[in-house]
PDB file of C-alpha atoms in Angstrom:
ATOM      1  CA  MET A   1     148.399  55.139  13.560  1.00  0.00           C
ATOM      2  CA  ASP A   2     151.883  53.547  13.583  1.00  0.00           C
ATOM      3  CA  ALA A   3     152.653  49.838  13.254  1.00  0.00           C
ATOM      4  CA  LEU A   4     152.681  49.248  17.026  1.00  0.00           C
ATOM      5  CA  ASP A   5     149.311  50.948  17.485  1.00  0.00           C
ATOM      6  CA  LYS A   6     147.875  48.846  14.665  1.00  0.00           C
ATOM      7  CA  PHE A   7     149.260  45.686  16.220  1.00  0.00           C
ATOM      8  CA  LEU A   8     147.839  46.487  19.679  1.00  0.00           C
ATOM      9  CA  HIS A   9     144.474  47.380  18.172  1.00  0.00           C
ATOM     10  CA  SER A  10     144.278  44.147  16.209  1.00  0.00           C
ATOM     11  CA  VAL A  11     145.016  41.931  19.253  1.00  0.00           C
ATOM     12  CA  SER A  12     142.929  43.924  21.735  1.00  0.00           C
ATOM     13  CA  TYR A  13     140.113  41.341  21.625  1.00  0.00           C
ATOM     14  CA  LYS A  14     142.426  38.805  23.265  1.00  0.00           C
ATOM     15  CA  PHE A  15     142.486  40.797  26.525  1.00  0.00           C
ATOM     16  CA  PRO A  16     139.556  40.871  29.010  1.00  0.00           C
ATOM     17  CA  LYS A  17     139.600  44.689  29.199  1.00  0.00           C
ATOM     18  CA  GLY A  18     140.087  45.129  25.462  1.00  0.00           C
ATOM     19  CA  TYR A  19     143.691  46.227  25.995  1.00  0.00           C
ATOM     20  CA  PRO A  20     146.759  44.821  27.813  1.00  0.00           C
ATOM     21  CA  ASP A  21     146.673  45.787  31.505  1.00  0.00           C
ATOM     22  CA  MET A  22     150.338  46.042  32.450  1.00  0.00           C
ATOM     23  CA  ASP A  23     149.440  45.561  36.124  1.00  0.00           C
ATOM     24  CA  ASN A  24     147.911  42.171  35.316  1.00  0.00           C
ATOM     25  CA  PRO A  25     150.568  39.406  35.138  1.00  0.00           C
ATOM     26  CA  LYS A  26     148.383  37.308  32.802  1.00  0.00           C
ATOM     27  CA  ASP A  27     148.000  40.226  30.386  1.00  0.00           C
ATOM     28  CA  VAL A  28     151.740  40.890  30.466  1.00  0.00           C
ATOM     29  CA  THR A  29     152.502  37.227  29.761  1.00  0.00           C
ATOM     30  CA  LEU A  30     150.035  37.149  26.866  1.00  0.00           C
ATOM     31  CA  LEU A  31     151.405  40.375  25.394  1.00  0.00           C
ATOM     32  CA  GLU A  32     154.974  39.068  25.626  1.00  0.00           C
ATOM     33  CA  SER A  33     153.856  35.889  23.863  1.00  0.00           C
ATOM     34  CA  LEU A  34     152.139  37.822  21.061  1.00  0.00           C
ATOM     35  CA  ILE A  35     155.145  40.097  20.558  1.00  0.00           C
ATOM     36  CA  SER A  36     157.465  37.101  20.577  1.00  0.00           C
ATOM     37  CA  GLU A  37     155.428  35.455  17.841  1.00  0.00           C
ATOM     38  CA  VAL A  38     155.679  38.600  15.725  1.00  0.00           C
ATOM     39  CA  LEU A  39     159.429  38.981  16.281  1.00  0.00           C
ATOM     40  CA  ASN A  40     159.988  35.355  15.337  1.00  0.00           C
ATOM     41  CA  LYS A  41     157.817  35.553  12.252  1.00  0.00           C
ATOM     42  CA  ASP A  42     157.745  38.873  10.413  1.00  0.00           C
ATOM     43  CA  THR A  43     154.894  37.766   8.187  1.00  0.00           C
ATOM     44  CA  GLU A  44     152.572  37.617  11.179  1.00  0.00           C
ATOM     45  CA  LEU A  45     153.079  41.335  11.825  1.00  0.00           C
ATOM     46  CA  ASN A  46     152.363  42.050   8.190  1.00  0.00           C
ATOM     47  CA  GLU A  47     149.136  40.032   8.411  1.00  0.00           C
ATOM     48  CA  THR A  48     148.145  41.898  11.569  1.00  0.00           C
ATOM     49  CA  ILE A  49     148.684  45.268   9.936  1.00  0.00           C
ATOM     50  CA  VAL A  50     146.765  44.186   6.839  1.00  0.00           C
ATOM     51  CA  LEU A  51     143.920  42.956   9.047  1.00  0.00           C
ATOM     52  CA  THR A  52     143.617  46.401  10.655  1.00  0.00           C
ATOM     53  CA  GLU A  53     144.056  48.289   7.403  1.00  0.00           C
ATOM     54  CA  SER A  54     141.262  46.222   5.865  1.00  0.00           C
ATOM     55  CA  ASN A  55     138.853  48.055   8.174  1.00  0.00           C
ATOM     56  CA  ALA A  56     139.775  51.228   6.333  1.00  0.00           C
ATOM     57  CA  SER A  57     139.188  49.322   3.101  1.00  0.00           C
ATOM     58  CA  PHE A  58     135.724  48.325   4.351  1.00  0.00           C
ATOM     59  CA  ASP A  59     134.949  51.944   5.153  1.00  0.00           C
ATOM     60  CA  GLU A  60     136.001  53.096   1.695  1.00  0.00           C
ATOM     61  CA  ARG A  61     133.903  50.326   0.160  1.00  0.00           C
ATOM     62  CA  ILE A  62     130.876  51.520   2.150  1.00  0.00           C
ATOM     63  CA  LYS A  63     131.383  55.146   1.120  1.00  0.00           C
ATOM     64  CA  SER A  64     131.670  54.132  -2.518  1.00  0.00           C
ATOM     65  CA  ALA A  65     128.571  51.922  -2.412  1.00  0.00           C
ATOM     66  CA  LEU A  66     126.480  54.605  -0.728  1.00  0.00           C
ATOM     67  CA  GLY A  67     127.986  57.523  -2.663  1.00  0.00           C
ATOM     68  CA  VAL A  68     128.818  59.466   0.497  1.00  0.00           C
ATOM     69  CA  ASN A  69     131.857  61.085   2.096  1.00  0.00           C
ATOM     70  CA  GLU A  70     130.747  60.334   5.639  1.00  0.00           C
ATOM     71  CA  ILE A  71     129.375  56.949   6.640  1.00  0.00           C
ATOM     72  CA  PRO A  72     125.872  57.200   8.153  1.00  0.00           C
ATOM     73  CA  LYS A  73     125.185  55.667  11.543  1.00  0.00           C
ATOM     74  CA  CYS A  74     123.041  52.616  12.147  1.00  0.00           C
ATOM     75  CA  SER A  75     120.487  53.784  14.710  1.00  0.00           C
ATOM     76  CA  THR A  76     119.190  50.309  15.655  1.00  0.00           C
ATOM     77  CA  PRO A  77     120.720  49.161  18.981  1.00  0.00           C
ATOM     78  CA  LEU A  78     122.612  45.915  18.439  1.00  0.00           C
ATOM     79  CA  SER A  79     124.233  43.338  20.703  1.00  0.00           C
ATOM     80  CA  ILE A  80     126.397  40.332  19.942  1.00  0.00           C
ATOM     81  CA  GLY A  81     124.379  37.124  19.880  1.00  0.00           C
ATOM     82  CA  VAL A  82     121.006  38.904  19.840  1.00  0.00           C
ATOM     83  CA  PRO A  83     118.816  38.657  16.699  1.00  0.00           C
ATOM     84  CA  PHE A  84     118.075  41.875  14.828  1.00  0.00           C
ATOM     85  CA  ASN A  85     115.672  43.119  12.180  1.00  0.00           C
ATOM     86  CA  LEU A  86     116.576  46.509  10.753  1.00  0.00           C
ATOM     87  CA  LYS A  87     113.801  48.857   9.678  1.00  0.00           C
ATOM     88  CA  GLY A  88     113.418  52.301   8.160  1.00  0.00           C
ATOM     89  CA  GLU A  89     116.581  54.107   7.053  1.00  0.00           C
ATOM     90  CA  ASP A  90     118.800  51.395   8.553  1.00  0.00           C
ATOM     91  CA  GLU A  91     117.115  48.776   6.389  1.00  0.00           C
ATOM     92  CA  LYS A  92     117.561  50.914   3.258  1.00  0.00           C
ATOM     93  CA  ILE A  93     121.309  51.229   3.883  1.00  0.00           C
ATOM     94  CA  TRP A  94     121.614  47.528   4.682  1.00  0.00           C
ATOM     95  CA  VAL A  95     119.888  46.619   1.395  1.00  0.00           C
ATOM     96  CA  GLN A  96     122.469  48.691  -0.495  1.00  0.00           C
ATOM     97  CA  LEU A  97     125.422  47.181   1.352  1.00  0.00           C
ATOM     98  CA  TYR A  98     124.244  43.562   1.516  1.00  0.00           C
ATOM     99  CA  PRO A  99     125.615  42.450  -1.903  1.00  0.00           C
ATOM    100  CA  ILE A 100     128.815  44.493  -1.584  1.00  0.00           C
ATOM    101  CA  LYS A 101     131.949  42.381  -1.108  1.00  0.00           C
ATOM    102  CA  PRO A 102     135.425  43.372   0.095  1.00  0.00           C
ATOM    103  CA  LEU A 103     138.023  44.121  -2.556  1.00  0.00           C
ATOM    104  CA  LYS A 104     141.238  42.254  -3.205  1.00  0.00           C
ATOM    105  CA  SER A 105     144.521  44.108  -3.645  1.00  0.00           C
ATOM    106  CA  ASP A 106     143.905  44.250  -7.400  1.00  0.00           C
ATOM    107  CA  GLY A 107     140.593  46.042  -6.874  1.00  0.00           C
ATOM    108  CA  THR A 108     138.308  43.121  -7.742  1.00  0.00           C
ATOM    109  CA  PRO A 109     135.662  41.753  -5.332  1.00  0.00           C
ATOM    110  CA  THR A 110     136.795  38.885  -3.090  1.00  0.00           C
ATOM    111  CA  ALA A 111     135.225  35.687  -4.398  1.00  0.00           C
ATOM    112  CA  GLY A 112     135.513  33.910  -1.049  1.00  0.00           C
ATOM    113  CA  SER A 113     133.380  36.451   0.805  1.00  0.00           C
ATOM    114  CA  GLY A 114     129.642  36.064   1.069  1.00  0.00           C
ATOM    115  CA  ASN A 115     126.798  38.560   1.043  1.00  0.00           C
ATOM    116  CA  GLY A 116     126.223  40.524   4.204  1.00  0.00           C
ATOM    117  CA  GLU A 117     129.752  40.793   5.608  1.00  0.00           C
ATOM    118  CA  ILE A 118     130.247  44.486   4.889  1.00  0.00           C
ATOM    119  CA  ALA A 119     126.630  45.244   5.814  1.00  0.00           C
ATOM    120  CA  THR A 120     127.135  43.532   9.188  1.00  0.00           C
ATOM    121  CA  TYR A 121     130.414  45.392   9.697  1.00  0.00           C
ATOM    122  CA  TRP A 122     128.599  48.690   9.050  1.00  0.00           C
ATOM    123  CA  ALA A 123     125.716  47.893  11.411  1.00  0.00           C
ATOM    124  CA  TYR A 124     128.049  47.254  14.363  1.00  0.00           C
ATOM    125  CA  GLN A 125     131.145  49.363  13.702  1.00  0.00           C
ATOM    126  CA  HIS A 126     129.155  52.425  12.613  1.00  0.00           C
ATOM    127  CA  ASN A 127     126.309  52.016  15.064  1.00  0.00           C
ATOM    128  CA  ALA A 128     125.026  54.915  17.159  1.00  0.00           C
ATOM    129  CA  LYS A 129     126.403  52.810  20.036  1.00  0.00           C
ATOM    130  CA  PRO A 130     129.301  51.186  18.202  1.00  0.00           C
ATOM    131  CA  ILE A 131     130.834  47.838  19.028  1.00  0.00           C
ATOM    132  CA  ASP A 132     134.418  47.534  17.825  1.00  0.00           C
ATOM    133  CA  THR A 133     134.295  45.337  14.715  1.00  0.00           C
ATOM    134  CA  VAL A 134     137.330  44.039  12.847  1.00  0.00           C
ATOM    135  CA  ASP A 135     137.615  42.300   9.499  1.00  0.00           C
ATOM    136  CA  GLY A 136     138.918  38.894  10.535  1.00  0.00           C
ATOM    137  CA  ARG A 137     139.232  37.178   7.160  1.00  0.00           C
ATOM    138  CA  GLY A 138     142.412  35.269   6.504  1.00  0.00           C
ATOM    139  CA  GLY A 139     143.929  32.055   7.753  1.00  0.00           C
ATOM    140  CA  GLU A 140     141.611  30.333  10.210  1.00  0.00           C
ATOM    141  CA  ASN A 141     139.956  33.504  11.472  1.00  0.00           C
ATOM    142  CA  PRO A 142     136.199  34.162  11.221  1.00  0.00           C
ATOM    143  CA  ASP A 143     134.716  36.740   8.854  1.00  0.00           C
ATOM    144  CA  LEU A 144     134.334  39.376  11.560  1.00  0.00           C
ATOM    145  CA  ILE A 145     135.504  39.916  15.127  1.00  0.00           C
ATOM    146  CA  ILE A 146     132.775  41.858  16.927  1.00  0.00           C
ATOM    147  CA  GLY A 147     133.565  43.072  20.402  1.00  0.00           C
ATOM    148  CA  GLY A 148     136.348  40.514  20.609  1.00  0.00           C
ATOM    149  CA  ILE A 149     134.065  37.593  19.671  1.00  0.00           C
ATOM    150  CA  GLY A 150     134.392  35.645  16.438  1.00  0.00           C
ATOM    151  CA  VAL A 151     131.421  35.808  14.070  1.00  0.00           C
ATOM    152  CA  GLU A 152     131.116  33.852  10.819  1.00  0.00           C
ATOM    153  CA  VAL A 153     128.572  35.519   8.514  1.00  0.00           C
ATOM    154  CA  LYS A 154     126.267  33.316   6.443  1.00  0.00           C
ATOM    155  CA  ALA A 155     123.572  34.323   3.973  1.00  0.00           C
ATOM    156  CA  TYR A 156     120.157  32.717   4.599  1.00  0.00           C
ATOM    157  CA  ASP A 157     120.052  31.258   1.092  1.00  0.00           C
ATOM    158  CA  THR A 158     123.330  29.370   1.617  1.00  0.00           C
ATOM    159  CA  LYS A 159     122.819  25.897   3.071  1.00  0.00           C
ATOM    160  CA  THR A 160     126.442  24.779   3.211  1.00  0.00           C
ATOM    161  CA  ILE A 161     129.271  26.421   5.120  1.00  0.00           C
ATOM    162  CA  THR A 162     132.887  25.591   4.272  1.00  0.00           C
ATOM    163  CA  LEU A 163     135.054  25.695   7.380  1.00  0.00           C
ATOM    164  CA  GLY A 164     138.423  25.499   5.661  1.00  0.00           C
ATOM    165  CA  LYS A 165     141.193  22.929   5.543  1.00  0.00           C
ATOM    166  CA  PHE A 166     142.217  20.772   8.498  1.00  0.00           C
ATOM    167  CA  GLY A 167     145.573  19.595   7.105  1.00  0.00           C
ATOM    168  CA  THR A 168     147.478  20.951  10.118  1.00  0.00           C
ATOM    169  CA  ASP A 169     145.432  18.910  12.598  1.00  0.00           C
ATOM    170  CA  LYS A 170     147.705  15.880  12.838  1.00  0.00           C
ATOM    171  CA  GLU A 171     145.624  14.015  15.418  1.00  0.00           C
ATOM    172  CA  THR A 172     142.452  14.087  13.318  1.00  0.00           C
ATOM    173  CA  ILE A 173     144.351  12.984  10.220  1.00  0.00           C
ATOM    174  CA  TYR A 174     145.909  10.148  12.240  1.00  0.00           C
ATOM    175  CA  LEU A 175     142.464   8.958  13.359  1.00  0.00           C
ATOM    176  CA  LEU A 176     141.006   9.196   9.864  1.00  0.00           C
ATOM    177  CA  ASN A 177     143.944   7.254   8.468  1.00  0.00           C
ATOM    178  CA  LYS A 178     143.212   4.381  10.838  1.00  0.00           C
ATOM    179  CA  VAL A 179     139.618   4.141   9.645  1.00  0.00           C
ATOM    180  CA  PHE A 180     140.272   4.520   5.925  1.00  0.00           C
ATOM    181  CA  GLY A 181     143.338   2.296   6.111  1.00  0.00           C
ATOM    182  CA  THR A 182     141.177  -0.454   7.561  1.00  0.00           C
ATOM    183  CA  LEU A 183     138.457   0.170   4.978  1.00  0.00           C
ATOM    184  CA  SER A 184     140.953  -0.065   2.128  1.00  0.00           C
ATOM    185  CA  LEU A 185     142.661  -3.163   3.525  1.00  0.00           C
ATOM    186  CA  PHE A 186     139.549  -5.232   4.126  1.00  0.00           C
ATOM    187  CA  SER A 187     137.230  -4.018   1.373  1.00  0.00           C
ATOM    188  CA  GLU A 188     136.894  -6.015  -1.816  1.00  0.00           C
ATOM    189  CA  GLU A 189     136.026  -2.911  -3.841  1.00  0.00           C
ATOM    190  CA  SER A 190     138.186   0.046  -4.795  1.00  0.00           C
ATOM    191  CA  ILE A 191     137.829   2.800  -2.198  1.00  0.00           C
ATOM    192  CA  PRO A 192     137.907   6.364  -3.608  1.00  0.00           C
ATOM    193  CA  ALA A 193     137.541   7.915  -0.157  1.00  0.00           C
ATOM    194  CA  ASN A 194     140.576   9.146   1.789  1.00  0.00           C
ATOM    195  CA  THR A 195     141.355  11.564   4.617  1.00  0.00           C
ATOM    196  CA  GLY A 196     140.992  14.558   2.291  1.00  0.00           C
ATOM    197  CA  ASN A 197     137.907  13.482   0.352  1.00  0.00           C
ATOM    198  CA  PHE A 198     135.041  11.594   1.914  1.00  0.00           C
ATOM    199  CA  LYS A 199     131.411  11.575   2.870  1.00  0.00           C
ATOM    200  CA  SER A 200     130.051  10.544   6.250  1.00  0.00           C
ATOM    201  CA  GLN A 201     128.886   7.249   4.773  1.00  0.00           C
ATOM    202  CA  ASP A 202     132.469   6.415   3.727  1.00  0.00           C
ATOM    203  CA  LEU A 203     133.573   6.843   7.323  1.00  0.00           C
ATOM    204  CA  LEU A 204     130.654   4.731   8.486  1.00  0.00           C
ATOM    205  CA  SER A 205     131.707   1.930   6.136  1.00  0.00           C
ATOM    206  CA  GLY A 206     135.148   1.923   7.717  1.00  0.00           C
ATOM    207  CA  PHE A 207     133.767   1.674  11.236  1.00  0.00           C
ATOM    208  CA  LYS A 208     131.447  -1.143  10.185  1.00  0.00           C
ATOM    209  CA  ILE A 209     134.466  -3.190   9.105  1.00  0.00           C
ATOM    210  CA  ILE A 210     136.296  -2.323  12.336  1.00  0.00           C
ATOM    211  CA  SER A 211     133.251  -3.458  14.313  1.00  0.00           C
ATOM    212  CA  GLN A 212     133.171  -6.774  12.441  1.00  0.00           C
ATOM    213  CA  ILE A 213     136.875  -7.385  13.107  1.00  0.00           C
ATOM    214  CA  PHE A 214     136.485  -6.600  16.800  1.00  0.00           C
ATOM    215  CA  SER A 215     133.763  -9.224  17.076  1.00  0.00           C
ATOM    216  CA  SER A 216     136.253 -11.972  16.148  1.00  0.00           C
ATOM    217  CA  ASP A 217     137.802 -13.487  19.279  1.00  0.00           C
ATOM    218  CA  GLU A 218     139.982 -15.706  17.096  1.00  0.00           C
ATOM    219  CA  LEU A 219     141.703 -12.713  15.476  1.00  0.00           C
ATOM    220  CA  LYS A 220     142.324 -11.099  18.871  1.00  0.00           C
ATOM    221  CA  LYS A 221     144.291 -14.174  19.958  1.00  0.00           C
ATOM    222  CA  LEU A 222     146.758 -13.963  17.084  1.00  0.00           C
ATOM    223  CA  PRO A 223     150.044 -12.220  18.018  1.00  0.00           C
ATOM    224  CA  ILE A 224     150.334 -10.757  14.531  1.00  0.00           C
ATOM    225  CA  THR A 225     147.072  -8.802  14.943  1.00  0.00           C
ATOM    226  CA  LYS A 226     148.036  -7.211  18.275  1.00  0.00           C
ATOM    227  CA  PRO A 227     149.462  -3.971  16.755  1.00  0.00           C
ATOM    228  CA  PHE A 228     146.264  -3.516  14.744  1.00  0.00           C
ATOM    229  CA  PHE A 229     143.981  -3.991  17.750  1.00  0.00           C
ATOM    230  CA  ASP A 230     146.177  -1.701  19.868  1.00  0.00           C
ATOM    231  CA  LYS A 231     145.803   1.097  17.305  1.00  0.00           C
ATOM    232  CA  ILE A 232     142.047   0.637  17.069  1.00  0.00           C
ATOM    233  CA  ASN A 233     141.776   0.597  20.869  1.00  0.00           C
ATOM    234  CA  THR A 234     143.634   3.903  20.894  1.00  0.00           C
ATOM    235  CA  LEU A 235     141.264   5.275  18.248  1.00  0.00           C
ATOM    236  CA  TYR A 236     138.196   4.489  20.350  1.00  0.00           C
ATOM    237  CA  LYS A 237     139.851   5.776  23.519  1.00  0.00           C
ATOM    238  CA  VAL A 238     140.618   9.138  21.894  1.00  0.00           C
ATOM    239  CA  LEU A 239     136.986   9.335  20.778  1.00  0.00           C
ATOM    240  CA  GLY A 240     135.823   8.591  24.333  1.00  0.00           C
ATOM    241  CA  LEU A 241     134.126   5.355  23.302  1.00  0.00           C
ATOM    242  CA  GLU A 242     134.144   1.726  24.315  1.00  0.00           C
ATOM    243  CA  THR A 243     135.137  -0.696  21.582  1.00  0.00           C
ATOM    244  CA  ASN A 244     131.602  -2.104  21.561  1.00  0.00           C
ATOM    245  CA  ALA A 245     130.204   1.242  20.367  1.00  0.00           C
ATOM    246  CA  THR A 246     128.094   0.982  17.228  1.00  0.00           C
ATOM    247  CA  PRO A 247     129.608   2.090  13.890  1.00  0.00           C
ATOM    248  CA  GLU A 248     127.123   4.969  13.855  1.00  0.00           C
ATOM    249  CA  GLN A 249     128.255   6.139  17.295  1.00  0.00           C
ATOM    250  CA  ALA A 250     131.922   5.902  16.331  1.00  0.00           C
ATOM    251  CA  THR A 251     131.389   7.751  13.050  1.00  0.00           C
ATOM    252  CA  SER A 252     129.449  10.523  14.780  1.00  0.00           C
ATOM    253  CA  ALA A 253     132.114  10.855  17.475  1.00  0.00           C
ATOM    254  CA  LEU A 254     134.874  11.303  14.890  1.00  0.00           C
ATOM    255  CA  LEU A 255     132.785  13.784  12.890  1.00  0.00           C
ATOM    256  CA  ARG A 256     132.133  15.806  16.064  1.00  0.00           C
ATOM    257  CA  LYS A 257     135.853  15.906  16.744  1.00  0.00           C
ATOM    258  CA  LEU A 258     136.505  16.948  13.162  1.00  0.00           C
ATOM    259  CA  LEU A 259     133.908  19.742  13.351  1.00  0.00           C
ATOM    260  CA  TRP A 260     135.076  21.063  16.693  1.00  0.00           C
ATOM    261  CA  THR A 261     138.701  21.056  15.515  1.00  0.00           C
ATOM    262  CA  LYS A 262     137.702  23.751  13.000  1.00  0.00           C
ATOM    263  CA  LEU A 263     134.875  25.538  14.825  1.00  0.00           C
ATOM    264  CA  VAL A 264     137.003  26.150  17.913  1.00  0.00           C
ATOM    265  CA  LYS A 265     139.175  28.306  15.636  1.00  0.00           C
ATOM    266  CA  LYS A 266     136.556  29.609  13.221  1.00  0.00           C
ATOM    267  CA  PRO A 267     134.443  31.258  14.507  1.00  0.00           C
ATOM    268  CA  ASN A 268     135.486  30.702  18.151  1.00  0.00           C
ATOM    269  CA  MET A 269     139.146  31.820  17.921  1.00  0.00           C
ATOM    270  CA  ASN A 270     139.994  29.314  20.671  1.00  0.00           C
ATOM    271  CA  GLN A 271     137.464  30.928  22.987  1.00  0.00           C
ATOM    272  CA  GLU A 272     134.535  29.173  24.628  1.00  0.00           C
ATOM    273  CA  VAL A 273     131.907  30.978  22.547  1.00  0.00           C
ATOM    274  CA  GLY A 274     131.649  32.036  18.935  1.00  0.00           C
ATOM    275  CA  TYR A 275     128.726  32.689  16.582  1.00  0.00           C
ATOM    276  CA  ILE A 276     127.456  31.980  13.106  1.00  0.00           C
ATOM    277  CA  LEU A 277     125.264  34.877  11.969  1.00  0.00           C
ATOM    278  CA  ASN A 278     122.543  34.210   9.385  1.00  0.00           C
ATOM    279  CA  VAL A 279     121.636  37.376   7.485  1.00  0.00           C
ATOM    280  CA  ASN A 280     119.322  38.212   4.601  1.00  0.00           C
ATOM    281  CA  ALA A 281     118.969  41.076   2.138  1.00  0.00           C
ATOM    282  CA  ALA A 282     116.152  42.716   4.124  1.00  0.00           C
ATOM    283  CA  GLY A 283     118.252  43.419   7.224  1.00  0.00           C
ATOM    284  CA  LYS A 284     117.376  40.411   9.343  1.00  0.00           C
ATOM    285  CA  GLY A 285     120.024  38.583  11.356  1.00  0.00           C
ATOM    286  CA  ASP A 286     119.802  35.446  13.512  1.00  0.00           C
ATOM    287  CA  TYR A 287     122.660  34.156  15.617  1.00  0.00           C
ATOM    288  CA  THR A 288     123.608  30.540  16.267  1.00  0.00           C
ATOM    289  CA  GLN A 289     125.905  30.124  19.231  1.00  0.00           C
ATOM    290  CA  ILE A 290     128.848  27.761  18.816  1.00  0.00           C
ATOM    291  CA  THR A 291     130.243  26.006  21.905  1.00  0.00           C
ATOM    292  CA  LYS A 292     131.716  22.563  22.459  1.00  0.00           C
ATOM    293  CA  GLN A 293     128.610  21.517  24.386  1.00  0.00           C
ATOM    294  CA  ILE A 294     126.365  22.496  21.465  1.00  0.00           C
ATOM    295  CA  ILE A 295     128.504  20.499  19.024  1.00  0.00           C
ATOM    296  CA  ASP A 296     128.527  17.521  21.413  1.00  0.00           C
ATOM    297  CA  ASN A 297     124.722  17.612  21.490  1.00  0.00           C
ATOM    298  CA  ILE A 298     124.184  17.482  17.720  1.00  0.00           C
ATOM    299  CA  PRO A 299     122.192  14.264  17.057  1.00  0.00           C
ATOM    300  CA  ASP A 300     124.123  11.413  15.453  1.00  0.00           C
ATOM    301  CA  GLU A 301     121.723  11.207  12.521  1.00  0.00           C
ATOM    302  CA  SER A 302     122.287  14.890  11.711  1.00  0.00           C
ATOM    303  CA  LEU A 303     126.057  14.455  11.694  1.00  0.00           C
ATOM    304  CA  LEU A 304     125.835  11.385   9.462  1.00  0.00           C
ATOM    305  CA  SER A 305     124.042  13.387   6.774  1.00  0.00           C
ATOM    306  CA  GLY A 306     125.404  16.870   7.364  1.00  0.00           C
ATOM    307  CA  VAL A 307     129.207  16.702   7.029  1.00  0.00           C
ATOM    308  CA  THR A 308     131.435  16.129   3.994  1.00  0.00           C
ATOM    309  CA  VAL A 309     135.119  16.669   3.255  1.00  0.00           C
ATOM    310  CA  LYS A 310     136.485  17.665  -0.147  1.00  0.00           C
ATOM    311  CA  SER A 311     140.093  18.639  -0.834  1.00  0.00           C
ATOM    312  CA  SER A 312     140.668  18.536   2.934  1.00  0.00           C
ATOM    313  CA  GLU A 313     138.015  21.240   3.460  1.00  0.00           C
ATOM    314  CA  ILE A 314     135.152  20.537   5.837  1.00  0.00           C
ATOM    315  CA  SER A 315     131.681  21.448   4.630  1.00  0.00           C
ATOM    316  CA  MET A 316     128.664  21.329   6.901  1.00  0.00           C
ATOM    317  CA  ASN A 317     125.003  21.518   6.053  1.00  0.00           C
ATOM    318  CA  PHE A 318     124.056  24.283   8.467  1.00  0.00           C
ATOM    319  CA  ASN A 319     120.310  23.642   8.395  1.00  0.00           C
ATOM    320  CA  GLN A 320     120.853  19.931   8.965  1.00  0.00           C
ATOM    321  CA  LEU A 321     123.183  20.327  11.952  1.00  0.00           C
ATOM    322  CA  PHE A 322     121.557  23.295  13.679  1.00  0.00           C
ATOM    323  CA  LYS A 323     117.826  22.666  13.348  1.00  0.00           C
TER     324      LYS A 323
END
């Protein structure tokens, strides 16, 4: 397989038919855009090739773990988004592969990968009725891309999922700065929280102060406070709220925006639907669908206790948010 074939294979999930239809103007436009990105940034082509070659690495890892020359098939019919529970020979193979992690270039296991990723890859890619499965790790991609859909794999015994950094999301950082700037300015105590390190309660404290300031008609009349109130009005408008929203509502709205900013990329890959797949060592898998509507419907109280940010990385308590 040459470099072009590898590139086309790796981006095939972006096209409705699984490949670029040259008779479809939309497909042609998308393909031209993808090629343009590669031509303008050589490293992207390298990443694409590595992404495809990592499938071969997964296969070699499976052969080594099982001690075979030919990878056995998973006979259990599987579909994306449908729970599964492997039994018999399939379960035995899954148990062997479950703790196996991908290897780094130096031959050591990847610390950032969790249990079950290679086992899930095997179950779909090497199924009796295979579904094209690609190792998606790297950047803001999900663990696996199964049939063109992003899937983030999570072990059942792991409560917290780290979604990665959001430093490139300028709008979210701008909004957070407004809240923490206000908290720092009007708080009598030293504030350790900032846009890259905070708990939900820190954000709530900031919105409580904003709410108190907004209740002062005298301050609103002062010309010197107009820029401040204009910025806070913009903050609430972006969050889709009226300025009389409660601090809890405002905090939850900003946390939802923060979550969706990451989830729309990982696992969703800027598509409407993505999945988080919970797996265990016995071959059981349960899917949680990720859409904007689902995130919008997470109860406020769950958001207030289920999201933290450390070193600009978002962590979510999966069990708390998706009960």
